[in-house]
Every structure is written in C-alpha cells, then in structure tokens.
Short mmCIF file of C-alpha atoms in Angstrom, two decimals:
data_model
loop_
_atom_site.label_atom_id
_atom_site.label_comp_id
_atom_site.label_asym_id
_atom_site.label_seq_id
_atom_site.Cartn_x
_atom_site.Cartn_y
_atom_site.Cartn_z
CA UNK A 1 4.11 5.74 0.86
CA UNK A 2 4.65 3.15 -2.50
CA UNK A 3 3.72 4.13 -5.36
CA UNK A 4 3.74 2.18 -8.72
CA UNK A 5 5.35 4.51 -11.71
CA UNK A 6 2.14 5.04 -13.52
CA UNK A 7 -1.24 4.43 -12.91
CA UNK A 8 -1.70 4.54 -9.47
CA UNK A 9 -4.82 5.59 -8.27
CA UNK A 10 -4.78 9.15 -7.40
CA UNK A 11 -7.65 9.17 -4.54
CA UNK A 12 -5.85 6.48 -2.68
CA UNK A 13 -2.61 8.62 -2.62
CA UNK A 14 -4.54 11.83 -2.13
CA UNK A 15 -6.83 10.72 1.04
CA UNK A 16 -4.10 8.73 2.93
CA UNK A 17 -2.06 11.06 2.78
CA UNK A 18 -3.34 14.44 4.15
CA UNK A 19 -5.03 12.25 6.78
CA UNK A 20 -1.41 11.45 7.54
CA UNK A 21 -0.60 15.33 7.66
CA UNK A 22 -3.21 16.31 8.65
CA UNK A 23 -1.90 14.26 12.29
CA UNK A 24 1.06 15.42 12.28
CA UNK A 25 2.65 13.14 10.32
CA UNK A 26 5.54 13.91 7.79
CA UNK A 27 4.72 11.45 3.87
CA UNK A 28 7.46 10.58 2.05
CA UNK A 29 6.23 9.22 -1.69
CA UNK A 30 8.37 6.03 -3.03
CA UNK A 31 8.22 4.35 -6.59
CA UNK A 32 9.99 2.00 -8.34
CA UNK A 33 11.88 4.13 -10.16
CA UNK A 34 12.37 8.42 -9.33
CA UNK A 35 10.96 11.06 -11.76
CA UNK A 36 7.06 11.67 -11.78
CA UNK A 37 4.54 9.05 -11.44
CA UNK A 38 0.79 9.37 -12.95
CA UNK A 39 -1.91 8.81 -11.45
CA UNK A 40 -4.96 6.72 -13.56
CA UNK A 41 -7.11 10.01 -13.42
CA UNK A 42 -4.72 12.26 -14.01
CA UNK A 43 -2.21 13.27 -10.89
CA UNK A 44 1.48 13.61 -11.68
CA UNK A 45 3.53 13.35 -8.30
CA UNK A 46 6.60 14.30 -8.06
CA UNK A 47 8.87 10.77 -6.30
CA UNK A 48 11.06 11.58 -3.50
CA UNK A 49 12.87 8.39 -3.40
CA UNK A 50 13.19 4.79 -5.19
CA UNK A 51 12.57 1.90 -3.38
CA UNK A 52 16.29 1.03 -3.76
CA UNK A 53 16.78 3.76 -1.32
CA UNK A 54 14.47 3.36 1.09
CA UNK A 55 15.55 2.20 4.71
CA UNK A 56 13.39 0.81 7.10
CA UNK A 57 14.69 2.53 9.89
CA UNK A 58 14.00 5.46 8.75
CA UNK A 59 10.22 5.48 8.55
CA UNK A 60 7.40 4.28 10.85
CA UNK A 61 5.02 2.86 8.81
CA UNK A 62 4.91 1.96 5.10
CA UNK A 63 1.47 2.26 3.17
CA UNK A 64 1.62 0.87 -0.84
CA UNK A 65 -1.10 2.75 -2.81
CA UNK A 66 -3.31 0.48 -5.45
CA UNK A 67 -4.43 0.93 -8.98
CA UNK A 68 -3.82 -0.52 -12.03
CA UNK A 69 -0.26 -0.15 -11.92
CA UNK A 70 0.23 -2.55 -9.16
CA UNK A 71 0.18 -5.15 -9.88
CA UNK A 72 2.64 -4.91 -13.20
CA UNK A 73 5.07 -2.39 -10.95
CA UNK A 74 4.61 -3.34 -7.58
CA UNK A 75 4.03 -7.23 -7.05
CA UNK A 76 7.20 -8.66 -7.94
CA UNK A 77 9.24 -5.60 -7.02
CA UNK A 78 12.23 -7.25 -4.73
CA UNK A 79 13.00 -3.64 -3.46
CA UNK A 80 9.52 -3.59 -2.27
CA UNK A 81 9.58 -6.66 -0.64
CA UNK A 82 12.42 -6.18 1.46
CA UNK A 83 10.93 -3.04 2.56
CA UNK A 84 7.79 -4.87 3.37
CA UNK A 85 9.73 -7.91 5.51
CA UNK A 86 12.07 -5.42 7.37
CA UNK A 87 9.02 -2.73 8.68
CA UNK A 88 7.00 -5.77 9.34
CA UNK A 89 9.58 -7.27 11.38
CA UNK A 90 9.84 -4.46 12.80
CA UNK A 91 6.81 -4.36 14.78
CA UNK A 92 6.12 -1.33 12.35
CA UNK A 93 2.36 -0.89 10.50
CA UNK A 94 2.52 -2.53 6.97
CA UNK A 95 -0.61 -0.52 4.73
CA UNK A 96 -2.10 -1.81 1.04
CA UNK A 97 -4.93 -0.77 -0.33
CA UNK A 98 -6.95 -1.48 -3.85
CA UNK A 99 -5.35 -4.14 -5.56
CA UNK A 100 -1.49 -3.62 -3.70
CA UNK A 101 -2.45 -5.89 -0.81
CA UNK A 102 -1.15 -8.73 -2.60
CA UNK A 103 2.42 -7.89 -2.84
CA UNK A 104 2.01 -7.97 1.37
CA UNK A 105 0.73 -11.37 0.09
CA UNK A 106 3.68 -11.91 -1.86
CA UNK A 107 5.87 -10.87 0.54
CA UNK A 108 4.40 -13.66 2.82
CA UNK A 109 3.68 -11.12 5.73
CA UNK A 110 -0.55 -11.96 5.79
CA UNK A 111 -0.03 -15.86 6.18
CA UNK A 112 -2.89 -16.77 9.05
CA UNK A 113 -4.16 -12.89 8.87
CA UNK A 114 -7.53 -11.00 8.15
CA UNK A 115 -6.60 -8.51 5.26
CA UNK A 116 -8.80 -6.59 1.85
CA UNK A 117 -8.02 -6.22 -1.72
CA UNK A 118 -9.88 -4.33 -4.72
CA UNK A 119 -12.72 -7.32 -5.67
CA UNK A 120 -10.54 -8.54 -8.79
CA UNK A 121 -10.24 -12.49 -9.01
CA UNK A 122 -6.48 -12.10 -9.73
CA UNK A 123 -5.70 -10.31 -6.59
CA UNK A 124 -8.06 -11.99 -4.24
CA UNK A 125 -6.75 -15.30 -5.36
CA UNK A 126 -2.89 -13.75 -4.37
CA UNK A 127 -3.97 -13.44 -1.16
CA UNK A 128 -5.76 -16.39 -0.40
CA UNK A 129 -2.23 -18.44 -1.88
CA UNK A 130 -0.14 -15.69 0.76
CA UNK A 131 -1.83 -17.32 3.22
CA UNK A 132 -4.22 -14.80 3.74
CA UNK A 133 -8.36 -14.90 5.38
CA UNK A 134 -10.00 -12.77 2.36
CA UNK A 135 -12.56 -10.44 3.95
CA UNK A 136 -14.87 -8.58 2.20
CA UNK A 137 -14.98 -4.87 4.06
CA UNK A 138 -13.53 -1.45 2.81
CA UNK A 139 -11.07 -1.20 5.76
CA UNK A 140 -9.37 -4.16 7.19
CA UNK A 141 -6.96 -3.92 10.31
CA UNK A 142 -5.27 -7.55 11.69
CA UNK A 143 -2.60 -5.74 14.30
CA UNK A 144 -0.14 -3.43 12.74
CA UNK A 145 -1.33 -4.74 9.57
CA UNK A 146 -4.16 -2.21 7.37
CA UNK A 147 -5.82 -3.40 4.13
CA UNK A 148 -8.36 -1.34 1.92
CA UNK A 149 -10.51 -2.01 -0.74
CA UNK A 150 -9.99 0.49 -3.59
CA UNK A 151 -10.64 4.03 -3.56
CA UNK A 152 -14.39 4.32 -1.95
CA UNK A 153 -12.46 3.29 1.19
CA UNK A 154 -9.79 5.44 0.73
CA UNK A 155 -11.03 8.14 3.46
CA UNK A 156 -11.57 5.33 5.73
CA UNK A 157 -8.04 3.76 5.21
CA UNK A 158 -6.72 6.78 6.26
CA UNK A 159 -8.07 7.86 9.07
CA UNK A 160 -7.53 4.02 10.25
CA UNK A 161 -3.66 4.86 9.82
CA UNK A 162 -3.64 7.52 12.01
CA UNK A 163 -5.74 5.91 14.71
CA UNK A 164 -2.85 3.20 14.33
CA UNK A 165 0.21 5.34 14.11
CA UNK A 166 -1.09 8.23 16.56
CA UNK A 167 -0.05 11.90 17.22
#
C-alpha cells in the first residue's frame, strides 16, 4: 500500500489493510520517502520502504491510498508511475482510492477503463485526460484495476480487493 508522507486519508489505509490482512495477505506500507507518514485524521504510520526501493516482482498487488496529500506527493511520482506500469504490465491488480486514481490515469493504465475518484473537479479531469470512463460510484472494478471514491467507500474498496486477490 502506498501513502503520501503527509495528509493521507487514515481510513483509506486502515480499512482496506484490515480486510487484506484478515484475508491472509501481508501488507507493506510505502511512500515517497522513509520515516513516519502522517494522516489527515491523526494517524502516524511507519513507512517500511520508499517507492524507489520497491520492486514490482515482490508484490501481488499495488494499492494507492488517497487524501489531500496525494496530488502533491503521488500524482507526479516517477517511481510510483514505474511501479504502476510494472504491476499492470504483469497483470497484477492495481488499485487507488479517493484522490489517488489520477496516479493511474497519469501512468496511462486507465485508457478505455471504467474508474472512479473523489468527486473533485481536478481529479475527474485527470481521469478523463488519461482516457478513463468516469463512473460516479463508490467502487469501480474494471479487470484488475479497482478504484474507490473516498473514505466512505474504504470498506467496500477493501472488500473488492480481497475478492480480487482471493485467499
């Protein structure tokens, strides 16, 4: 799971991670820099690895958490874009929620795909610019790509991920 080093949305990390862990999956939290990341609602999260250290072959899926920090820290992250492309190219699930789906659009993996994002005008423009078909729903799955609309969709987003990944 990838979070911004500051202002990630706490429940968009916590609820999908809990679902994944309860389904038997190990979760590694990564960010653009090492240290402690800080959530919008007070969470402090140790970063296990920086994005530059990650290798797509080591993971079964990539989940990008949203929040107000995503546009500033994740949308233009070259290491994250490379990881998205490598995971998608290997037919591994890539997922993003809230203000993180524009990362997928900017990486070019949403062209012709149905996707959702937080109902922010700039985020919706970014999805469409990347060729996505914007769907105003809490969670949208198109093949191995899963997108969620925000914190209210975090539990359903996590459930969709666990179904996609299996036990």
